């Protein structure tokens, strides 16, 4: 199995950059909840063991690695709300969350490694996008872990306020339970009205 490494960061350091942040977002696909991004600057002398794409790690492993990330790295987390997702679209909202996460790092980074195939237009720092970056760059992998756990915890909290949708297990993704509850219990304030399954229920008349 291939693991992410520090080679993209090392290449940026070789070009004279010092504070290199990995940036990733989670939550584009769910029908409910915010989209969440994280920006992480790793200490090259204290890179946590076990960093990988958050989707490839068990829940227990993610939590352990997250603890190590917070102990040794600079981390910021930011969100874009359901209202923002519905007003500007999910891609732009995920970029807004990324821009906010980067802006919250203090002092600011001087180079960014962005997961995906686009660089958010609001970013001023030099940056490169990295397709499937959470499997290539340890900084992006760290950001993917932090963002996923932060968003999962939000969805667990929302699940207690709106039981029946299974958000504590599905994180707002369109699981069978979630889709059935949407039909039976209706749309909550945390549902993305611009997403087709939600939109169809609201405007089925």
C-alpha atoms as an extended CHARMM CRD file, in Angstrom:
* protein
*
       205  EXT
         1         1  UNK       CA              0.0000000000        0.0000000000        0.0000000000  PROA      1               0.0000000000
         2         2  UNK       CA              1.3520000000        3.4270000000       -0.9170000000  PROA      2               0.0000000000
         3         3  UNK       CA              1.5620000000        6.0280000000        1.8080000000  PROA      3               0.0000000000
         4         4  UNK       CA              1.8150000000        9.8100000000        1.5450000000  PROA      4               0.0000000000
         5         5  UNK       CA              5.2580000000       11.2920000000        2.1740000000  PROA      5               0.0000000000
         6         6  UNK       CA              7.0140000000       14.6380000000        2.6460000000  PROA      6               0.0000000000
         7         7  UNK       CA              8.3940000000       14.9290000000       -0.9000000000  PROA      7               0.0000000000
         8         8  UNK       CA              6.0490000000       17.7200000000       -2.0920000000  PROA      8               0.0000000000
         9         9  UNK       CA              6.7950000000       19.6990000000        1.0490000000  PROA      9               0.0000000000
        10        10  UNK       CA             10.5480000000       19.0770000000        0.6310000000  PROA      10              0.0000000000
        11        11  UNK       CA             10.3610000000       20.3250000000       -2.9710000000  PROA      11              0.0000000000
        12        12  UNK       CA              8.7080000000       23.5540000000       -1.7930000000  PROA      12              0.0000000000
        13        13  UNK       CA             11.3430000000       23.9720000000        0.9250000000  PROA      13              0.0000000000
        14        14  UNK       CA             14.0460000000       23.5190000000       -1.7300000000  PROA      14              0.0000000000
        15        15  UNK       CA             12.4570000000       26.4490000000       -3.6130000000  PROA      15              0.0000000000
        16        16  UNK       CA             12.8130000000       28.6530000000       -0.5280000000  PROA      16              0.0000000000
        17        17  UNK       CA              9.4240000000       28.2560000000        1.1750000000  PROA      17              0.0000000000
        18        18  UNK       CA              9.3320000000       27.5410000000        4.8990000000  PROA      18              0.0000000000
        19        19  UNK       CA              5.7620000000       27.3950000000        6.2050000000  PROA      19              0.0000000000
        20        20  UNK       CA              4.0170000000       24.8320000000        4.0160000000  PROA      20              0.0000000000
        21        21  UNK       CA              0.3750000000       24.0470000000        4.7630000000  PROA      21              0.0000000000
        22        22  UNK       CA             -1.5940000000       21.0770000000        3.5210000000  PROA      22              0.0000000000
        23        23  UNK       CA             -5.2560000000       21.9190000000        2.9120000000  PROA      23              0.0000000000
        24        24  UNK       CA             -8.2010000000       19.5430000000        2.5010000000  PROA      24              0.0000000000
        25        25  UNK       CA            -11.9620000000       19.6020000000        2.8550000000  PROA      25              0.0000000000
        26        26  UNK       CA            -14.5780000000       17.0300000000        3.7250000000  PROA      26              0.0000000000
        27        27  UNK       CA            -18.3300000000       16.9190000000        3.2900000000  PROA      27              0.0000000000
        28        28  UNK       CA            -19.0890000000       17.7340000000       -0.3450000000  PROA      28              0.0000000000
        29        29  UNK       CA            -21.3500000000       14.7220000000       -0.7930000000  PROA      29              0.0000000000
        30        30  UNK       CA            -23.6660000000       14.7610000000        2.2510000000  PROA      30              0.0000000000
        31        31  UNK       CA            -27.2650000000       15.9610000000        2.0700000000  PROA      31              0.0000000000
        32        32  UNK       CA            -26.9520000000       17.7120000000        5.4380000000  PROA      32              0.0000000000
        33        33  UNK       CA            -24.4710000000       19.6430000000        7.5180000000  PROA      33              0.0000000000
        34        34  UNK       CA            -21.6450000000       22.0610000000        6.7480000000  PROA      34              0.0000000000
        35        35  UNK       CA            -18.6050000000       21.4890000000        4.5760000000  PROA      35              0.0000000000
        36        36  UNK       CA            -15.4280000000       21.5130000000        6.6810000000  PROA      36              0.0000000000
        37        37  UNK       CA            -11.8130000000       22.2580000000        5.7910000000  PROA      37              0.0000000000
        38        38  UNK       CA             -8.5380000000       22.0730000000        7.6520000000  PROA      38              0.0000000000
        39        39  UNK       CA             -5.1020000000       23.5560000000        7.0530000000  PROA      39              0.0000000000
        40        40  UNK       CA             -2.0960000000       21.9100000000        8.7140000000  PROA      40              0.0000000000
        41        41  UNK       CA              1.5630000000       22.9310000000        8.8960000000  PROA      41              0.0000000000
        42        42  UNK       CA              3.6030000000       19.9340000000       10.0100000000  PROA      42              0.0000000000
        43        43  UNK       CA              6.8710000000       20.1660000000       11.9080000000  PROA      43              0.0000000000
        44        44  UNK       CA              9.3130000000       18.3470000000        9.5700000000  PROA      44              0.0000000000
        45        45  UNK       CA             11.1630000000       17.0540000000       12.6490000000  PROA      45              0.0000000000
        46        46  UNK       CA              8.0280000000       15.6690000000       14.2780000000  PROA      46              0.0000000000
        47        47  UNK       CA              5.7740000000       14.1950000000       11.5960000000  PROA      47              0.0000000000
        48        48  UNK       CA              3.1540000000       11.9530000000       13.2380000000  PROA      48              0.0000000000
        49        49  UNK       CA              3.3000000000        8.2820000000       12.3500000000  PROA      49              0.0000000000
        50        50  UNK       CA              0.4230000000        6.6810000000       10.4740000000  PROA      50              0.0000000000
        51        51  UNK       CA             -0.6350000000        9.6750000000        8.3750000000  PROA      51              0.0000000000
        52        52  UNK       CA             -2.7660000000        8.6150000000        5.4330000000  PROA      52              0.0000000000
        53        53  UNK       CA             -5.9310000000        9.4800000000        3.5520000000  PROA      53              0.0000000000
        54        54  UNK       CA             -8.5390000000        9.6270000000        6.3500000000  PROA      54              0.0000000000
        55        55  UNK       CA            -10.8070000000        7.2460000000        4.3980000000  PROA      55              0.0000000000
        56        56  UNK       CA             -8.1330000000        4.5230000000        4.6260000000  PROA      56              0.0000000000
        57        57  UNK       CA             -7.8250000000        4.6780000000        8.4180000000  PROA      57              0.0000000000
        58        58  UNK       CA            -10.0340000000        3.0190000000       11.0250000000  PROA      58              0.0000000000
        59        59  UNK       CA            -11.9310000000        5.3420000000       13.3770000000  PROA      59              0.0000000000
        60        60  UNK       CA             -9.6010000000        4.3960000000       16.2460000000  PROA      60              0.0000000000
        61        61  UNK       CA             -6.4940000000        5.0540000000       14.1550000000  PROA      61              0.0000000000
        62        62  UNK       CA             -7.8430000000        8.4190000000       12.9500000000  PROA      62              0.0000000000
        63        63  UNK       CA             -8.3790000000        9.5500000000       16.5540000000  PROA      63              0.0000000000
        64        64  UNK       CA             -4.8710000000        8.4760000000       17.5920000000  PROA      64              0.0000000000
        65        65  UNK       CA             -3.2430000000       10.2230000000       14.6300000000  PROA      65              0.0000000000
        66        66  UNK       CA             -5.3750000000       13.3400000000       15.2100000000  PROA      66              0.0000000000
        67        67  UNK       CA             -4.0580000000       13.6070000000       18.7780000000  PROA      67              0.0000000000
        68        68  UNK       CA             -0.4810000000       13.4180000000       17.4650000000  PROA      68              0.0000000000
        69        69  UNK       CA             -1.2330000000       16.0700000000       14.8170000000  PROA      69              0.0000000000
        70        70  UNK       CA             -2.5540000000       18.5330000000       17.4200000000  PROA      70              0.0000000000
        71        71  UNK       CA              0.4760000000       17.8940000000       19.6310000000  PROA      71              0.0000000000
        72        72  UNK       CA              3.1020000000       18.5900000000       16.9770000000  PROA      72              0.0000000000
        73        73  UNK       CA              1.5730000000       20.6630000000       14.1500000000  PROA      73              0.0000000000
        74        74  UNK       CA             -0.1400000000       23.9980000000       13.5520000000  PROA      74              0.0000000000
        75        75  UNK       CA             -3.7900000000       23.3370000000       12.7700000000  PROA      75              0.0000000000
        76        76  UNK       CA             -6.8170000000       25.3860000000       11.8090000000  PROA      76              0.0000000000
        77        77  UNK       CA            -10.3490000000       24.2430000000       11.0080000000  PROA      77              0.0000000000
        78        78  UNK       CA            -13.1030000000       26.1940000000        9.2510000000  PROA      78              0.0000000000
        79        79  UNK       CA            -16.5540000000       25.5890000000        7.8030000000  PROA      79              0.0000000000
        80        80  UNK       CA            -19.0300000000       26.8170000000        5.2290000000  PROA      80              0.0000000000
        81        81  UNK       CA            -22.6390000000       26.6260000000        6.3420000000  PROA      81              0.0000000000
        82        82  UNK       CA            -25.6220000000       24.9180000000        4.7410000000  PROA      82              0.0000000000
        83        83  UNK       CA            -26.9400000000       28.3920000000        3.8460000000  PROA      83              0.0000000000
        84        84  UNK       CA            -23.6920000000       29.2020000000        2.0630000000  PROA      84              0.0000000000
        85        85  UNK       CA            -23.7000000000       25.8340000000        0.2570000000  PROA      85              0.0000000000
        86        86  UNK       CA            -27.2260000000       26.5490000000       -0.9960000000  PROA      86              0.0000000000
        87        87  UNK       CA            -26.4440000000       30.1230000000       -2.0300000000  PROA      87              0.0000000000
        88        88  UNK       CA            -23.0650000000       29.7350000000       -3.7680000000  PROA      88              0.0000000000
        89        89  UNK       CA            -22.9750000000       25.9550000000       -4.6370000000  PROA      89              0.0000000000
        90        90  UNK       CA            -21.0240000000       23.1650000000       -2.9660000000  PROA      90              0.0000000000
        91        91  UNK       CA            -17.7430000000       23.6320000000       -4.8520000000  PROA      91              0.0000000000
        92        92  UNK       CA            -17.4860000000       27.3340000000       -4.0230000000  PROA      92              0.0000000000
        93        93  UNK       CA            -18.5720000000       26.6550000000       -0.4190000000  PROA      93              0.0000000000
        94        94  UNK       CA            -15.8620000000       24.0170000000       -0.0030000000  PROA      94              0.0000000000
        95        95  UNK       CA            -13.3440000000       26.5420000000       -1.3400000000  PROA      95              0.0000000000
        96        96  UNK       CA            -14.6600000000       29.1560000000        1.1140000000  PROA      96              0.0000000000
        97        97  UNK       CA            -14.0380000000       26.7220000000        3.9630000000  PROA      97              0.0000000000
        98        98  UNK       CA            -10.4920000000       26.1250000000        2.6660000000  PROA      98              0.0000000000
        99        99  UNK       CA             -9.8350000000       29.8670000000        2.3730000000  PROA      99              0.0000000000
       100       100  UNK       CA            -11.0440000000       30.3930000000        5.9610000000  PROA      100             0.0000000000
       101       101  UNK       CA             -8.8780000000       27.5660000000        7.2830000000  PROA      101             0.0000000000
       102       102  UNK       CA             -5.7760000000       29.0360000000        5.6130000000  PROA      102             0.0000000000
       103       103  UNK       CA             -6.6140000000       32.5640000000        6.8350000000  PROA      103             0.0000000000
       104       104  UNK       CA             -6.8450000000       31.3050000000       10.4310000000  PROA      104             0.0000000000
       105       105  UNK       CA             -3.2290000000       30.1130000000       10.5030000000  PROA      105             0.0000000000
       106       106  UNK       CA             -1.1320000000       32.6710000000       12.3790000000  PROA      106             0.0000000000
       107       107  UNK       CA              1.5180000000       33.4320000000       11.3020000000  PROA      107             0.0000000000
       108       108  UNK       CA              0.3000000000       32.6990000000        7.7790000000  PROA      108             0.0000000000
       109       109  UNK       CA              1.7540000000       29.9350000000        5.6200000000  PROA      109             0.0000000000
       110       110  UNK       CA              3.9380000000       30.9110000000        2.6830000000  PROA      110             0.0000000000
       111       111  UNK       CA              3.0780000000       27.9260000000        0.4670000000  PROA      111             0.0000000000
       112       112  UNK       CA             -0.0310000000       25.7410000000        0.1190000000  PROA      112             0.0000000000
       113       113  UNK       CA             -0.6090000000       22.1840000000       -1.0180000000  PROA      113             0.0000000000
       114       114  UNK       CA             -4.3160000000       21.9660000000       -1.9080000000  PROA      114             0.0000000000
       115       115  UNK       CA             -6.1280000000       18.6490000000       -2.2840000000  PROA      115             0.0000000000
       116       116  UNK       CA             -8.0870000000       18.3950000000       -5.5400000000  PROA      116             0.0000000000
       117       117  UNK       CA             -7.7840000000       19.8150000000       -9.0310000000  PROA      117             0.0000000000
       118       118  UNK       CA             -8.4420000000       23.5110000000       -8.3730000000  PROA      118             0.0000000000
       119       119  UNK       CA             -6.9030000000       26.2730000000       -6.2840000000  PROA      119             0.0000000000
       120       120  UNK       CA             -9.5970000000       28.3220000000       -4.4600000000  PROA      120             0.0000000000
       121       121  UNK       CA             -9.7400000000       31.7800000000       -6.0170000000  PROA      121             0.0000000000
       122       122  UNK       CA             -9.6580000000       33.5990000000       -2.6660000000  PROA      122             0.0000000000
       123       123  UNK       CA             -6.2050000000       32.3160000000       -1.7220000000  PROA      123             0.0000000000
       124       124  UNK       CA             -3.3380000000       34.7870000000       -2.0110000000  PROA      124             0.0000000000
       125       125  UNK       CA             -0.4440000000       32.4840000000       -1.0870000000  PROA      125             0.0000000000
       126       126  UNK       CA              1.5920000000       30.5890000000       -3.6980000000  PROA      126             0.0000000000
       127       127  UNK       CA             -0.1000000000       27.2050000000       -4.0610000000  PROA      127             0.0000000000
       128       128  UNK       CA             -0.2810000000       24.0190000000       -6.0600000000  PROA      128             0.0000000000
       129       129  UNK       CA             -3.1750000000       21.6080000000       -6.3150000000  PROA      129             0.0000000000
       130       130  UNK       CA             -2.5250000000       17.9100000000       -5.7790000000  PROA      130             0.0000000000
       131       131  UNK       CA             -5.0140000000       15.4220000000       -7.2050000000  PROA      131             0.0000000000
       132       132  UNK       CA             -5.7130000000       12.7150000000       -4.5910000000  PROA      132             0.0000000000
       133       133  UNK       CA             -3.3540000000       14.7050000000       -2.4160000000  PROA      133             0.0000000000
       134       134  UNK       CA             -4.3370000000       12.9910000000        0.8350000000  PROA      134             0.0000000000
       135       135  UNK       CA             -2.6170000000        9.8700000000       -0.5370000000  PROA      135             0.0000000000
       136       136  UNK       CA              0.5000000000       11.7810000000       -1.6490000000  PROA      136             0.0000000000
       137       137  UNK       CA              1.2940000000       14.5310000000        0.8640000000  PROA      137             0.0000000000
       138       138  UNK       CA              1.5070000000       13.9740000000        4.6280000000  PROA      138             0.0000000000
       139       139  UNK       CA              0.4000000000       17.5820000000        5.2120000000  PROA      139             0.0000000000
       140       140  UNK       CA             -2.7610000000       17.0980000000        3.1390000000  PROA      140             0.0000000000
       141       141  UNK       CA             -3.3550000000       13.7040000000        4.8090000000  PROA      141             0.0000000000
       142       142  UNK       CA             -3.1470000000       15.4090000000        8.2130000000  PROA      142             0.0000000000
       143       143  UNK       CA             -5.6540000000       18.0430000000        7.0600000000  PROA      143             0.0000000000
       144       144  UNK       CA             -8.0110000000       15.3230000000        5.7770000000  PROA      144             0.0000000000
       145       145  UNK       CA             -7.9690000000       13.5500000000        9.1560000000  PROA      145             0.0000000000
       146       146  UNK       CA             -8.5450000000       16.7300000000       11.1650000000  PROA      146             0.0000000000
       147       147  UNK       CA            -11.3440000000       17.9550000000        8.8670000000  PROA      147             0.0000000000
       148       148  UNK       CA            -13.1340000000       14.6070000000        8.8410000000  PROA      148             0.0000000000
       149       149  UNK       CA            -13.1250000000       14.2080000000       12.6180000000  PROA      149             0.0000000000
       150       150  UNK       CA            -14.2150000000       17.8220000000       13.1830000000  PROA      150             0.0000000000
       151       151  UNK       CA            -17.1360000000       17.4090000000       10.7940000000  PROA      151             0.0000000000
       152       152  UNK       CA            -18.1190000000       13.9700000000       12.1250000000  PROA      152             0.0000000000
       153       153  UNK       CA            -18.3880000000       15.4480000000       15.6340000000  PROA      153             0.0000000000
       154       154  UNK       CA            -20.6470000000       18.2390000000       14.3850000000  PROA      154             0.0000000000
       155       155  UNK       CA            -22.9200000000       15.6300000000       12.7780000000  PROA      155             0.0000000000
       156       156  UNK       CA            -23.0200000000       13.5380000000       15.9770000000  PROA      156             0.0000000000
       157       157  UNK       CA            -24.1700000000       16.6600000000       17.8690000000  PROA      157             0.0000000000
       158       158  UNK       CA            -26.8030000000       17.4570000000       15.2260000000  PROA      158             0.0000000000
       159       159  UNK       CA            -27.9990000000       13.8300000000       15.3340000000  PROA      159             0.0000000000
       160       160  UNK       CA            -28.9760000000       14.3050000000       18.9750000000  PROA      160             0.0000000000
       161       161  UNK       CA            -31.1100000000       17.3140000000       18.0510000000  PROA      161             0.0000000000
       162       162  UNK       CA            -32.6170000000       15.6080000000       14.9930000000  PROA      162             0.0000000000
       163       163  UNK       CA            -32.7730000000       11.8550000000       15.7160000000  PROA      163             0.0000000000
       164       164  UNK       CA            -33.8020000000        9.2990000000       13.1300000000  PROA      164             0.0000000000
       165       165  UNK       CA            -31.6440000000       10.4180000000       10.2210000000  PROA      165             0.0000000000
       166       166  UNK       CA            -28.6260000000        8.4160000000       11.3970000000  PROA      166             0.0000000000
       167       167  UNK       CA            -26.2230000000       11.3430000000       11.1490000000  PROA      167             0.0000000000
       168       168  UNK       CA            -24.1390000000        9.9140000000       14.0080000000  PROA      168             0.0000000000
       169       169  UNK       CA            -23.3140000000        7.0090000000       11.6680000000  PROA      169             0.0000000000
       170       170  UNK       CA            -23.6700000000        8.4180000000        8.1330000000  PROA      170             0.0000000000
       171       171  UNK       CA            -22.3740000000       11.9820000000        8.7780000000  PROA      171             0.0000000000
       172       172  UNK       CA            -25.1910000000       13.3210000000        6.5970000000  PROA      172             0.0000000000
       173       173  UNK       CA            -24.3510000000       11.2120000000        3.5320000000  PROA      173             0.0000000000
       174       174  UNK       CA            -27.3500000000        9.7360000000        1.6730000000  PROA      174             0.0000000000
       175       175  UNK       CA            -27.4880000000        6.3320000000        3.3790000000  PROA      175             0.0000000000
       176       176  UNK       CA            -30.6380000000        4.2120000000        3.1710000000  PROA      176             0.0000000000
       177       177  UNK       CA            -31.6730000000        5.2630000000        6.6980000000  PROA      177             0.0000000000
       178       178  UNK       CA            -31.0650000000        8.9350000000        5.9380000000  PROA      178             0.0000000000
       179       179  UNK       CA            -33.0380000000        8.8650000000        2.6800000000  PROA      179             0.0000000000
       180       180  UNK       CA            -35.9550000000        7.0020000000        4.2910000000  PROA      180             0.0000000000
       181       181  UNK       CA            -36.0460000000        9.4520000000        7.2260000000  PROA      181             0.0000000000
       182       182  UNK       CA            -35.9960000000       12.3540000000        4.7960000000  PROA      182             0.0000000000
       183       183  UNK       CA            -39.2000000000       11.0360000000        3.2270000000  PROA      183             0.0000000000
       184       184  UNK       CA            -40.8640000000       10.0770000000        6.5390000000  PROA      184             0.0000000000
       185       185  UNK       CA            -39.7340000000       12.9110000000        8.8270000000  PROA      185             0.0000000000
       186       186  UNK       CA            -39.1250000000       15.6490000000        6.3000000000  PROA      186             0.0000000000
       187       187  UNK       CA            -36.4110000000       18.2350000000        5.7730000000  PROA      187             0.0000000000
       188       188  UNK       CA            -34.5380000000       19.7840000000        8.7340000000  PROA      188             0.0000000000
       189       189  UNK       CA            -32.8770000000       23.2280000000        8.8680000000  PROA      189             0.0000000000
       190       190  UNK       CA            -29.5570000000       21.4020000000        8.4060000000  PROA      190             0.0000000000
       191       191  UNK       CA            -30.4540000000       19.8540000000        5.0510000000  PROA      191             0.0000000000
       192       192  UNK       CA            -28.9680000000       21.2750000000        1.8600000000  PROA      192             0.0000000000
       193       193  UNK       CA            -31.9620000000       22.4670000000       -0.1120000000  PROA      193             0.0000000000
       194       194  UNK       CA            -29.9710000000       22.7630000000       -3.3400000000  PROA      194             0.0000000000
       195       195  UNK       CA            -29.1960000000       19.0260000000       -3.3220000000  PROA      195             0.0000000000
       196       196  UNK       CA            -31.5420000000       17.0390000000       -5.5450000000  PROA      196             0.0000000000
       197       197  UNK       CA            -32.9650000000       14.4690000000       -3.0390000000  PROA      197             0.0000000000
       198       198  UNK       CA            -33.7990000000       17.2830000000       -0.5760000000  PROA      198             0.0000000000
       199       199  UNK       CA            -35.0660000000       19.6390000000       -3.2710000000  PROA      199             0.0000000000
       200       200  UNK       CA            -37.3700000000       16.9300000000       -4.6380000000  PROA      200             0.0000000000
       201       201  UNK       CA            -39.0040000000       16.4120000000       -1.2280000000  PROA      201             0.0000000000
       202       202  UNK       CA            -39.4950000000       20.1250000000       -0.6720000000  PROA      202             0.0000000000
       203       203  UNK       CA            -40.9790000000       20.7610000000       -4.0940000000  PROA      203             0.0000000000
       204       204  UNK       CA            -42.7340000000       17.5100000000       -4.9090000000  PROA      204             0.0000000000
       205       205  UNK       CA            -46.1490000000       19.1280000000       -5.1590000000  PROA      205             0.0000000000
